[in-house]
PDB file of C-alpha atoms in Angstrom:
ATOM      1  CA  UNK N 582     160.374  52.594 106.766  1.00  0.00           C
ATOM      2  CA  UNK N 583     157.186  52.477 108.428  1.00  0.00           C
ATOM      3  CA  UNK N 584     154.805  53.138 105.718  1.00  0.00           C
ATOM      4  CA  UNK N 585     151.546  51.421 106.533  1.00  0.00           C
ATOM      5  CA  UNK N 586     148.523  49.801 104.648  1.00  0.00           C
ATOM      6  CA  UNK N 587     151.136  49.689 101.052  1.00  0.00           C
ATOM      7  CA  UNK N 588     152.022  47.126  99.067  1.00  0.00           C
ATOM      8  CA  UNK N 589     154.076  46.494  95.757  1.00  0.00           C
ATOM      9  CA  UNK N 590     152.559  44.272  92.919  1.00  0.00           C
ATOM     10  CA  UNK N 591     154.019  43.403  90.083  1.00  0.00           C
ATOM     11  CA  UNK N 592     152.188  44.700  86.903  1.00  0.00           C
ATOM     12  CA  UNK N 593     151.750  42.142  83.304  1.00  0.00           C
ATOM     13  CA  UNK N 594     149.735  44.616  81.540  1.00  0.00           C
ATOM     14  CA  UNK N 595     149.132  48.258  80.910  1.00  0.00           C
ATOM     15  CA  UNK N 596     145.673  48.306  80.023  1.00  0.00           C
ATOM     16  CA  UNK N 597     143.329  50.489  82.475  1.00  0.00           C
ATOM     17  CA  UNK N 598     141.239  48.144  83.845  1.00  0.00           C
ATOM     18  CA  UNK N 599     143.825  46.484  85.264  1.00  0.00           C
ATOM     19  CA  UNK N 600     145.204  49.557  87.095  1.00  0.00           C
ATOM     20  CA  UNK N 601     142.051  50.472  87.792  1.00  0.00           C
ATOM     21  CA  UNK N 602     140.852  46.392  89.465  1.00  0.00           C
ATOM     22  CA  UNK N 603     144.113  47.514  92.154  1.00  0.00           C
ATOM     23  CA  UNK N 604     143.008  50.583  93.167  1.00  0.00           C
ATOM     24  CA  UNK N 605     143.960  52.955  94.961  1.00  0.00           C
ATOM     25  CA  UNK N 606     146.933  53.180  93.422  1.00  0.00           C
ATOM     26  CA  UNK N 607     149.200  55.449  94.565  1.00  0.00           C
ATOM     27  CA  UNK N 608     152.166  55.153  91.773  1.00  0.00           C
ATOM     28  CA  UNK N 609     153.599  52.755  89.424  1.00  0.00           C
ATOM     29  CA  UNK N 610     157.643  52.119  89.179  1.00  0.00           C
ATOM     30  CA  UNK N 611     159.011  51.479  85.912  1.00  0.00           C
ATOM     31  CA  UNK N 612     162.370  48.980  85.061  1.00  0.00           C
ATOM     32  CA  UNK N 613     164.356  49.630  82.014  1.00  0.00           C
ATOM     33  CA  UNK N 614     167.765  49.208  80.562  1.00  0.00           C
ATOM     34  CA  UNK N 615     169.393  52.603  80.771  1.00  0.00           C
ATOM     35  CA  UNK N 616     171.178  53.780  77.661  1.00  0.00           C
ATOM     36  CA  UNK N 617     173.325  56.523  79.091  1.00  0.00           C
ATOM     37  CA  UNK N 618     172.800  60.068  78.970  1.00  0.00           C
ATOM     38  CA  UNK N 619     170.215  59.271  76.159  1.00  0.00           C
ATOM     39  CA  UNK N 620     167.932  57.795  78.405  1.00  0.00           C
ATOM     40  CA  UNK N 621     168.066  60.740  81.156  1.00  0.00           C
ATOM     41  CA  UNK N 622     166.457  63.123  78.391  1.00  0.00           C
ATOM     42  CA  UNK N 623     162.551  63.306  79.007  1.00  0.00           C
ATOM     43  CA  UNK N 624     160.460  61.815  76.489  1.00  0.00           C
ATOM     44  CA  UNK N 625     158.076  64.481  76.855  1.00  0.00           C
ATOM     45  CA  UNK N 626     157.207  67.646  78.562  1.00  0.00           C
ATOM     46  CA  UNK N 627     159.820  69.507  80.068  1.00  0.00           C
ATOM     47  CA  UNK N 628     161.582  69.167  82.737  1.00  0.00           C
ATOM     48  CA  UNK N 629     159.601  71.210  85.591  1.00  0.00           C
ATOM     49  CA  UNK N 630     160.123  72.478  89.008  1.00  0.00           C
ATOM     50  CA  UNK N 631     157.011  72.280  90.416  1.00  0.00           C
ATOM     51  CA  UNK N 632     156.650  73.099  94.443  1.00  0.00           C
ATOM     52  CA  UNK N 633     153.417  70.551  94.807  1.00  0.00           C
ATOM     53  CA  UNK N 634     156.201  67.750  93.767  1.00  0.00           C
ATOM     54  CA  UNK N 635     158.692  66.253  96.042  1.00  0.00           C
ATOM     55  CA  UNK N 636     161.651  65.593  93.480  1.00  0.00           C
ATOM     56  CA  UNK N 637     165.071  64.502  94.868  1.00  0.00           C
ATOM     57  CA  UNK N 638     168.203  63.569  92.846  1.00  0.00           C
ATOM     58  CA  UNK N 639     170.376  60.625  92.907  1.00  0.00           C
ATOM     59  CA  UNK N 640     173.236  60.877  94.478  1.00  0.00           C
ATOM     60  CA  UNK N 641     174.923  57.360  95.006  1.00  0.00           C
ATOM     61  CA  UNK N 642     174.536  54.773  92.372  1.00  0.00           C
ATOM     62  CA  UNK N 643     172.107  51.069  93.105  1.00  0.00           C
ATOM     63  CA  UNK N 644     169.739  52.903  95.042  1.00  0.00           C
ATOM     64  CA  UNK N 645     167.067  53.840  91.965  1.00  0.00           C
ATOM     65  CA  UNK N 646     165.274  51.025  93.275  1.00  0.00           C
ATOM     66  CA  UNK N 647     164.658  52.201  96.383  1.00  0.00           C
ATOM     67  CA  UNK N 648     164.954  56.165  96.123  1.00  0.00           C
ATOM     68  CA  UNK N 649     161.480  54.929  93.031  1.00  0.00           C
ATOM     69  CA  UNK N 650     159.747  53.804  95.772  1.00  0.00           C
ATOM     70  CA  UNK N 651     160.284  56.199  98.191  1.00  0.00           C
ATOM     71  CA  UNK N 652     159.400  59.004  94.993  1.00  0.00           C
ATOM     72  CA  UNK N 653     155.920  57.941  95.052  1.00  0.00           C
ATOM     73  CA  UNK N 654     155.548  57.457  98.595  1.00  0.00           C
ATOM     74  CA  UNK N 655     156.928  60.827  99.620  1.00  0.00           C
ATOM     75  CA  UNK N 656     154.477  62.254  96.977  1.00  0.00           C
ATOM     76  CA  UNK N 657     151.326  60.558  98.261  1.00  0.00           C
ATOM     77  CA  UNK N 658     151.838  61.543 101.789  1.00  0.00           C
ATOM     78  CA  UNK N 659     148.139  63.058 101.725  1.00  0.00           C
ATOM     79  CA  UNK N 660     147.104  59.273 101.331  1.00  0.00           C
ATOM     80  CA  UNK N 661     149.497  57.182 102.943  1.00  0.00           C
ATOM     81  CA  UNK N 662     150.527  56.965 106.487  1.00  0.00           C
ATOM     82  CA  UNK N 663     154.433  57.326 106.149  1.00  0.00           C
ATOM     83  CA  UNK N 664     155.069  56.762 109.815  1.00  0.00           C
ATOM     84  CA  UNK N 665     157.511  58.310 111.723  1.00  0.00           C
ATOM     85  CA  UNK N 666     160.524  58.470 109.775  1.00  0.00           C
ATOM     86  CA  UNK N 667     159.385  59.045 106.799  1.00  0.00           C
ATOM     87  CA  UNK N 668     157.194  61.884 107.972  1.00  0.00           C
ATOM     88  CA  UNK N 669     160.367  63.216 109.651  1.00  0.00           C
ATOM     89  CA  UNK N 670     162.171  63.009 107.111  1.00  0.00           C
ATOM     90  CA  UNK N 671     159.858  64.646 104.390  1.00  0.00           C
ATOM     91  CA  UNK N 672     159.593  67.502 106.763  1.00  0.00           C
ATOM     92  CA  UNK N 673     163.423  68.067 107.579  1.00  0.00           C
ATOM     93  CA  UNK N 674     163.997  67.963 103.528  1.00  0.00           C
ATOM     94  CA  UNK N 675     161.411  69.669 101.682  1.00  0.00           C
ATOM     95  CA  UNK N 676     162.290  72.867 101.495  1.00  0.00           C
ATOM     96  CA  UNK N 677     166.086  71.795 100.513  1.00  0.00           C
ATOM     97  CA  UNK N 678     166.702  71.410  96.734  1.00  0.00           C
ATOM     98  CA  UNK N 679     166.352  68.467  94.544  1.00  0.00           C
ATOM     99  CA  UNK N 680     170.267  67.949  95.230  1.00  0.00           C
ATOM    100  CA  UNK N 681     169.987  68.184  98.677  1.00  0.00           C
ATOM    101  CA  UNK N 682     167.000  66.401  99.065  1.00  0.00           C
ATOM    102  CA  UNK N 683     169.577  63.440  97.328  1.00  0.00           C
ATOM    103  CA  UNK N 684     171.816  64.134 100.072  1.00  0.00           C
ATOM    104  CA  UNK N 685     169.698  63.884 102.892  1.00  0.00           C
ATOM    105  CA  UNK N 686     168.648  60.606 101.667  1.00  0.00           C
ATOM    106  CA  UNK N 687     171.691  59.380 101.496  1.00  0.00           C
ATOM    107  CA  UNK N 688     172.640  60.263 104.765  1.00  0.00           C
ATOM    108  CA  UNK N 689     169.561  59.162 106.531  1.00  0.00           C
ATOM    109  CA  UNK N 690     170.411  56.470 108.760  1.00  0.00           C
ATOM    110  CA  UNK N 691     167.068  54.914 108.918  1.00  0.00           C
ATOM    111  CA  UNK N 692     166.588  54.780 105.444  1.00  0.00           C
ATOM    112  CA  UNK N 693     170.078  53.401 104.711  1.00  0.00           C
ATOM    113  CA  UNK N 694     169.980  50.709 107.265  1.00  0.00           C
ATOM    114  CA  UNK N 695     166.747  49.191 105.288  1.00  0.00           C
ATOM    115  CA  UNK N 696     168.062  49.513 101.883  1.00  0.00           C
ATOM    116  CA  UNK N 697     170.780  47.919 102.888  1.00  0.00           C
ATOM    117  CA  UNK N 698     169.661  45.174 104.715  1.00  0.00           C
ATOM    118  CA  UNK N 699     168.240  43.827 101.094  1.00  0.00           C
ATOM    119  CA  UNK N 700     172.151  43.555 100.162  1.00  0.00           C
ATOM    120  CA  UNK N 701     173.069  39.884  99.274  1.00  0.00           C
ATOM    121  CA  UNK N 702     176.103  38.659 101.138  1.00  0.00           C
ATOM    122  CA  UNK N 703     179.195  38.236  98.314  1.00  0.00           C
ATOM    123  CA  UNK N 704     181.819  36.361  98.964  1.00  0.00           C
ATOM    124  CA  UNK N 705     184.494  38.235  97.587  1.00  0.00           C
ATOM    125  CA  UNK N 706     184.694  41.970  98.111  1.00  0.00           C
ATOM    126  CA  UNK N 707     186.485  44.284  95.468  1.00  0.00           C
ATOM    127  CA  UNK N 708     187.325  47.641  95.242  1.00  0.00           C
ATOM    128  CA  UNK N 709     188.231  47.339  91.788  1.00  0.00           C
ATOM    129  CA  UNK N 710     185.290  49.672  90.362  1.00  0.00           C
ATOM    130  CA  UNK N 711     184.690  50.310  87.034  1.00  0.00           C
ATOM    131  CA  UNK N 712     182.050  52.747  85.091  1.00  0.00           C
ATOM    132  CA  UNK N 713     179.819  50.879  82.915  1.00  0.00           C
ATOM    133  CA  UNK N 714     180.171  50.892  79.055  1.00  0.00           C
ATOM    134  CA  UNK N 715     177.873  50.174  76.481  1.00  0.00           C
ATOM    135  CA  UNK N 716     178.368  47.101  76.499  1.00  0.00           C
ATOM    136  CA  UNK N 717     177.355  46.274  80.143  1.00  0.00           C
ATOM    137  CA  UNK N 718     173.808  45.850  80.547  1.00  0.00           C
ATOM    138  CA  UNK N 719     172.347  48.486  83.427  1.00  0.00           C
ATOM    139  CA  UNK N 720     169.066  49.053  84.644  1.00  0.00           C
ATOM    140  CA  UNK N 721     167.490  51.879  85.870  1.00  0.00           C
ATOM    141  CA  UNK N 722     164.199  52.492  88.156  1.00  0.00           C
ATOM    142  CA  UNK N 723     161.848  55.631  88.044  1.00  0.00           C
ATOM    143  CA  UNK N 724     158.312  56.689  88.939  1.00  0.00           C
ATOM    144  CA  UNK N 725     155.174  57.647  87.831  1.00  0.00           C
ATOM    145  CA  UNK N 726     152.781  60.114  90.210  1.00  0.00           C
ATOM    146  CA  UNK N 727     149.713  62.072  89.785  1.00  0.00           C
ATOM    147  CA  UNK N 728     150.065  64.982  91.944  1.00  0.00           C
ATOM    148  CA  UNK N 729     147.886  67.835  91.651  1.00  0.00           C
ATOM    149  CA  UNK N 730     146.253  66.870  88.824  1.00  0.00           C
ATOM    150  CA  UNK N 731     148.874  66.625  86.671  1.00  0.00           C
ATOM    151  CA  UNK N 732     151.062  63.106  85.774  1.00  0.00           C
ATOM    152  CA  UNK N 733     154.885  63.324  86.710  1.00  0.00           C
ATOM    153  CA  UNK N 734     157.920  61.065  85.882  1.00  0.00           C
ATOM    154  CA  UNK N 735     160.392  61.512  88.912  1.00  0.00           C
ATOM    155  CA  UNK N 736     163.734  60.050  87.534  1.00  0.00           C
ATOM    156  CA  UNK N 737     166.643  60.930  90.154  1.00  0.00           C
ATOM    157  CA  UNK N 738     169.414  61.001  87.248  1.00  0.00           C
ATOM    158  CA  UNK N 739     167.330  64.166  85.800  1.00  0.00           C
ATOM    159  CA  UNK N 740     167.522  67.487  86.939  1.00  0.00           C
ATOM    160  CA  UNK N 741     164.195  67.457  88.162  1.00  0.00           C
ATOM    161  CA  UNK N 742     160.245  65.842  87.513  1.00  0.00           C
ATOM    162  CA  UNK N 743     159.162  65.356  84.293  1.00  0.00           C
ATOM    163  CA  UNK N 744     155.815  67.351  83.753  1.00  0.00           C
ATOM    164  CA  UNK N 745     153.419  64.681  81.516  1.00  0.00           C
ATOM    165  CA  UNK N 746     150.386  67.396  82.000  1.00  0.00           C
ATOM    166  CA  UNK N 747     147.022  67.230  82.608  1.00  0.00           C
ATOM    167  CA  UNK N 748     145.362  64.173  83.808  1.00  0.00           C
ATOM    168  CA  UNK N 749     141.811  63.869  84.791  1.00  0.00           C
ATOM    169  CA  UNK N 750     142.306  59.998  85.493  1.00  0.00           C
ATOM    170  CA  UNK N 751     146.068  59.101  85.208  1.00  0.00           C
ATOM    171  CA  UNK N 752     145.472  55.536  85.548  1.00  0.00           C
ATOM    172  CA  UNK N 753     144.425  55.714  81.710  1.00  0.00           C
ATOM    173  CA  UNK N 754     146.905  58.105  80.373  1.00  0.00           C
ATOM    174  CA  UNK N 755     149.848  56.839  82.083  1.00  0.00           C
ATOM    175  CA  UNK N 756     149.739  53.746  79.698  1.00  0.00           C
ATOM    176  CA  UNK N 757     150.213  55.520  76.741  1.00  0.00           C
ATOM    177  CA  UNK N 758     153.274  57.693  78.097  1.00  0.00           C
ATOM    178  CA  UNK N 759     155.178  54.231  79.516  1.00  0.00           C
ATOM    179  CA  UNK N 760     154.341  52.040  75.772  1.00  0.00           C
ATOM    180  CA  UNK N 761     155.608  55.640  74.106  1.00  0.00           C
ATOM    181  CA  UNK N 762     159.461  55.348  76.211  1.00  0.00           C
ATOM    182  CA  UNK N 763     159.543  51.143  75.441  1.00  0.00           C
ATOM    183  CA  UNK N 764     159.073  52.123  71.844  1.00  0.00           C
ATOM    184  CA  UNK N 765     162.481  53.942  71.051  1.00  0.00           C
ATOM    185  CA  UNK N 766     163.808  50.604  72.020  1.00  0.00           C
ATOM    186  CA  UNK N 767     164.535  47.911  69.358  1.00  0.00           C
ATOM    187  CA  UNK N 768     162.063  45.245  68.976  1.00  0.00           C
ATOM    188  CA  UNK N 769     164.398  42.674  70.758  1.00  0.00           C
ATOM    189  CA  UNK N 770     164.785  44.582  73.774  1.00  0.00           C
ATOM    190  CA  UNK N 771     161.896  42.873  76.251  1.00  0.00           C
ATOM    191  CA  UNK N 772     163.487  43.287  79.525  1.00  0.00           C
ATOM    192  CA  UNK N 773     160.948  45.955  81.367  1.00  0.00           C
ATOM    193  CA  UNK N 774     159.132  45.798  84.287  1.00  0.00           C
ATOM    194  CA  UNK N 775     156.487  47.378  85.705  1.00  0.00           C
ATOM    195  CA  UNK N 776     155.435  47.691  89.466  1.00  0.00           C
ATOM    196  CA  UNK N 777     152.606  49.793  91.492  1.00  0.00           C
ATOM    197  CA  UNK N 778     152.584  50.940  94.622  1.00  0.00           C
ATOM    198  CA  UNK N 779     148.514  50.430  96.131  1.00  0.00           C
ATOM    199  CA  UNK N 780     147.271  50.015  99.041  1.00  0.00           C
ATOM    200  CA  UNK N 781     146.920  46.859 101.188  1.00  0.00           C
ATOM    201  CA  UNK N 782     145.019  44.226  99.189  1.00  0.00           C
ATOM    202  CA  UNK N 783     144.314  41.544 102.339  1.00  0.00           C
ATOM    203  CA  UNK N 784     143.421  45.250 104.346  1.00  0.00           C
ATOM    204  CA  UNK N 785     140.401  46.589 101.184  1.00  0.00           C
ATOM    205  CA  UNK N 786     139.149  42.748 101.203  1.00  0.00           C
ATOM    206  CA  UNK N 787     138.749  42.617 104.743  1.00  0.00           C
ATOM    207  CA  UNK N 788     136.294  45.927 104.775  1.00  0.00           C
ATOM    208  CA  UNK N 789     134.758  44.195 101.848  1.00  0.00           C
ATOM    209  CA  UNK N 790     133.597  41.373 103.735  1.00  0.00           C
ATOM    210  CA  UNK N 791     133.059  43.425 106.703  1.00  0.00           C
ATOM    211  CA  UNK N 792     130.761  45.464 104.739  1.00  0.00           C
ATOM    212  CA  UNK N 793     129.034  42.439 102.788  1.00  0.00           C
ATOM    213  CA  UNK N 794     128.404  40.868 106.409  1.00  0.00           C
ATOM    214  CA  UNK N 795     126.548  43.720 107.786  1.00  0.00           C
ATOM    215  CA  UNK N 796     124.087  43.267 104.355  1.00  0.00           C
ATOM    216  CA  UNK N 797     124.048  39.969 104.746  1.00  0.00           C
ATOM    217  CA  UNK N 798     122.750  40.558 107.963  1.00  0.00           C
ATOM    218  CA  UNK N 799     120.267  43.045 107.121  1.00  0.00           C
ATOM    219  CA  UNK N 800     118.576  40.254 104.823  1.00  0.00           C
ATOM    220  CA  UNK N 801     118.933  37.557 107.537  1.00  0.00           C
ATOM    221  CA  UNK N 802     116.529  40.076 108.996  1.00  0.00           C
ATOM    222  CA  UNK N 803     114.849  41.022 106.654  1.00  0.00           C
ATOM    223  CA  UNK N 804     113.855  37.299 105.759  1.00  0.00           C
ATOM    224  CA  UNK N 805     112.624  36.480 108.748  1.00  0.00           C
ATOM    225  CA  UNK N 806     110.226  38.939 109.085  1.00  0.00           C
ATOM    226  CA  UNK N 807     108.822  37.854 105.738  1.00  0.00           C
ATOM    227  CA  UNK N 808     108.586  34.738 106.988  1.00  0.00           C
ATOM    228  CA  UNK N 809     106.627  35.517 109.738  1.00  0.00           C
ATOM    229  CA  UNK N 810     104.318  37.591 106.881  1.00  0.00           C
ATOM    230  CA  UNK N 811     101.443  34.920 105.818  1.00  0.00           C
ATOM    231  CA  UNK N 812     100.781  36.737 103.185  1.00  0.00           C
ATOM    232  CA  UNK N 813     101.199  36.077  99.265  1.00  0.00           C
ATOM    233  CA  UNK N 814     103.029  38.493  98.105  1.00  0.00           C
ATOM    234  CA  UNK N 815     105.548  37.980 100.720  1.00  0.00           C
ATOM    235  CA  UNK N 816     106.581  34.767  98.745  1.00  0.00           C
ATOM    236  CA  UNK N 817     107.994  36.201  96.040  1.00  0.00           C
ATOM    237  CA  UNK N 818     109.850  38.697  98.622  1.00  0.00           C
ATOM    238  CA  UNK N 819     111.265  35.342 100.188  1.00  0.00           C
ATOM    239  CA  UNK N 820     112.591  33.855  97.301  1.00  0.00           C
ATOM    240  CA  UNK N 821     114.377  37.506  95.776  1.00  0.00           C
ATOM    241  CA  UNK N 822     115.699  38.196  99.595  1.00  0.00           C
ATOM    242  CA  UNK N 823     117.051  34.455  99.240  1.00  0.00           C
ATOM    243  CA  UNK N 824     118.594  35.034  96.243  1.00  0.00           C
ATOM    244  CA  UNK N 825     120.577  38.096  97.244  1.00  0.00           C
ATOM    245  CA  UNK N 826     121.876  36.547 100.083  1.00  0.00           C
ATOM    246  CA  UNK N 827     123.076  33.430  98.219  1.00  0.00           C
ATOM    247  CA  UNK N 828     125.269  36.058  95.962  1.00  0.00           C
ATOM    248  CA  UNK N 829     126.446  37.762  98.661  1.00  0.00           C
ATOM    249  CA  UNK N 830     127.370  34.686 100.662  1.00  0.00           C
ATOM    250  CA  UNK N 831     129.044  33.587  96.794  1.00  0.00           C
ATOM    251  CA  UNK N 832     130.538  36.948  96.965  1.00  0.00           C
ATOM    252  CA  UNK N 833     132.190  36.912  99.902  1.00  0.00           C
ATOM    253  CA  UNK N 834     133.498  33.540 100.072  1.00  0.00           C
ATOM    254  CA  UNK N 835     135.492  34.877  96.759  1.00  0.00           C
ATOM    255  CA  UNK N 836     136.817  37.522  98.862  1.00  0.00           C
ATOM    256  CA  UNK N 837     137.885  35.363 101.459  1.00  0.00           C
ATOM    257  CA  UNK N 838     139.998  33.259  98.553  1.00  0.00           C
ATOM    258  CA  UNK N 839     141.379  36.395  97.499  1.00  0.00           C
ATOM    259  CA  UNK N 840     142.428  37.112 101.546  1.00  0.00           C
ATOM    260  CA  UNK N 841     143.890  33.363 101.463  1.00  0.00           C
ATOM    261  CA  UNK N 842     146.265  34.367  98.275  1.00  0.00           C
ATOM    262  CA  UNK N 843     147.274  37.505  99.662  1.00  0.00           C
ATOM    263  CA  UNK N 844     148.146  35.854 102.821  1.00  0.00           C
ATOM    264  CA  UNK N 845     150.520  33.009 100.871  1.00  0.00           C
ATOM    265  CA  UNK N 846     151.950  36.041  98.940  1.00  0.00           C
ATOM    266  CA  UNK N 847     153.468  37.755 101.652  1.00  0.00           C
ATOM    267  CA  UNK N 848     154.659  34.474 103.268  1.00  0.00           C
ATOM    268  CA  UNK N 849     156.186  33.568 100.091  1.00  0.00           C
ATOM    269  CA  UNK N 850     157.908  37.492 100.123  1.00  0.00           C
ATOM    270  CA  UNK N 851     158.946  36.948 103.780  1.00  0.00           C
ATOM    271  CA  UNK N 852     160.666  33.235 103.187  1.00  0.00           C
ATOM    272  CA  UNK N 853     162.120  34.637  99.705  1.00  0.00           C
ATOM    273  CA  UNK N 854     163.812  38.095 101.385  1.00  0.00           C
ATOM    274  CA  UNK N 855     165.037  35.861 104.583  1.00  0.00           C
ATOM    275  CA  UNK N 856     166.852  33.581 102.294  1.00  0.00           C
ATOM    276  CA  UNK N 857     168.110  36.659  99.873  1.00  0.00           C
ATOM    277  CA  UNK N 858     169.393  38.279 102.561  1.00  0.00           C
ATOM    278  CA  UNK N 859     171.046  35.451 104.241  1.00  0.00           C
ATOM    279  CA  UNK N 860     174.550  34.319 104.417  1.00  0.00           C
ATOM    280  CA  UNK N 861     175.009  30.373 102.826  1.00  0.00           C
ATOM    281  CA  UNK N 862     179.237  31.180 102.699  1.00  0.00           C
ATOM    282  CA  UNK N 863     179.911  29.354 106.163  1.00  0.00           C
ATOM    283  CA  UNK N 864     177.422  26.728 105.029  1.00  0.00           C
ATOM    284  CA  UNK N 865     178.658  26.437 101.531  1.00  0.00           C
ATOM    285  CA  UNK N 866     182.462  26.380 103.189  1.00  0.00           C
ATOM    286  CA  UNK N 867     182.037  23.730 105.684  1.00  0.00           C
ATOM    287  CA  UNK N 868     180.533  22.008 103.076  1.00  0.00           C
ATOM    288  CA  UNK N 869     183.461  22.452 100.623  1.00  0.00           C
ATOM    289  CA  UNK N 870     186.167  21.889 103.272  1.00  0.00           C
ATOM    290  CA  UNK N 871     184.285  18.500 104.395  1.00  0.00           C
ATOM    291  CA  UNK N 872     184.302  17.200 100.931  1.00  0.00           C
ATOM    292  CA  UNK N 873     187.787  17.995 100.451  1.00  0.00           C
ATOM    293  CA  UNK N 874     188.869  16.331 103.788  1.00  0.00           C
ATOM    294  CA  UNK N 875     186.700  13.431 102.492  1.00  0.00           C
ATOM    295  CA  UNK N 876     188.356  13.050  99.365  1.00  0.00           C
ATOM    296  CA  UNK N 877     185.312  13.486  97.414  1.00  0.00           C
ATOM    297  CA  UNK N 878     185.911  17.026  96.532  1.00  0.00           C
ATOM    298  CA  UNK N 879     188.323  16.815  93.389  1.00  0.00           C
ATOM    299  CA  UNK N 880     185.794  13.891  91.673  1.00  0.00           C
ATOM    300  CA  UNK N 881     182.775  16.140  92.252  1.00  0.00           C
ATOM    301  CA  UNK N 882     184.572  19.027  90.742  1.00  0.00           C
ATOM    302  CA  UNK N 883     185.840  16.938  87.820  1.00  0.00           C
ATOM    303  CA  UNK N 884     182.452  15.548  87.270  1.00  0.00           C
ATOM    304  CA  UNK N 885     180.791  18.790  87.320  1.00  0.00           C
ATOM    305  CA  UNK N 886     183.077  20.072  84.409  1.00  0.00           C
ATOM    306  CA  UNK N 887     182.492  17.177  81.995  1.00  0.00           C
ATOM    307  CA  UNK N 888     178.608  17.554  82.628  1.00  0.00           C
ATOM    308  CA  UNK N 889     179.184  21.235  81.441  1.00  0.00           C
ATOM    309  CA  UNK N 890     180.960  20.243  78.519  1.00  0.00           C
ATOM    310  CA  UNK N 891     178.485  18.065  77.351  1.00  0.00           C
ATOM    311  CA  UNK N 892     175.694  20.469  77.696  1.00  0.00           C
ATOM    312  CA  UNK N 893     177.619  22.992  75.933  1.00  0.00           C
ATOM    313  CA  UNK N 894     178.116  20.579  73.243  1.00  0.00           C
ATOM    314  CA  UNK N 895     174.052  20.554  72.726  1.00  0.00           C
ATOM    315  CA  UNK N 896     172.399  22.279  70.216  1.00  0.00           C
ATOM    316  CA  UNK N 897     169.903  24.792  72.273  1.00  0.00           C
ATOM    317  CA  UNK N 898     166.311  24.302  71.319  1.00  0.00           C
ATOM    318  CA  UNK N 899     164.703  27.354  69.947  1.00  0.00           C
TER     319      UNK N 899
END
């Protein structure tokens, strides 16, 4: 969508140290099992209409993940370079009420194209759509963002943002809010997911390496000057500077390794996205057609059925 120098990172802990280690953290995205109307009730604080918060209602189904990401980006425009598409959309819709913002979001061609590009190809499309029931597992994404020194929960299914109060360090406070929400579910419910919208780790780490290179260069010049000095007290200083250079080189190697990890991660993302969006149906069709022409499809099908029955009879391992 054009936003620069941001990435989404999956989190496995809510503790403050973990969150602060990823700074800058622009917002959090929380995935949970939606429990019908009860999930739309704010867990804390009144629903508020703050002129400082960009809030859009969710107008269409199956768009809560995209809307949760946009809720973070559009509320952190002072810290994130949004790019032309999102800047234009925000400028156009910022004075609209939440429901009209949601409608404008639905009608934005560029955003809709990006959202639809991640839809999995379906072998069969059905027009028979039914509403979810209590027996269905329906999941929902919401956002938590700091705006104007206050912590807000942004859920497109609500009428407005939920104000969780003043915060001087929102990364310390948001954990308690999310833990409270999770406690409303049974102890057997573990299907939660937490994502952080953070600064591009590769760029941040590269900037640290550049700064460290400058420090190492200064120390090397200092070391060269000390070695030309024959005074006795300069020998101790040489040892101290050499130790500093060694420590910085060790830290630099660690940072370079972290950059490699991030590069590998993004390469895997690209591969996963390509596989997710690729349409394998024609290939599968041709494979099955070829097996049928050779007479091997029916035996393979029967063999698969027998294997399925055998696995079903095997006791499950707890």
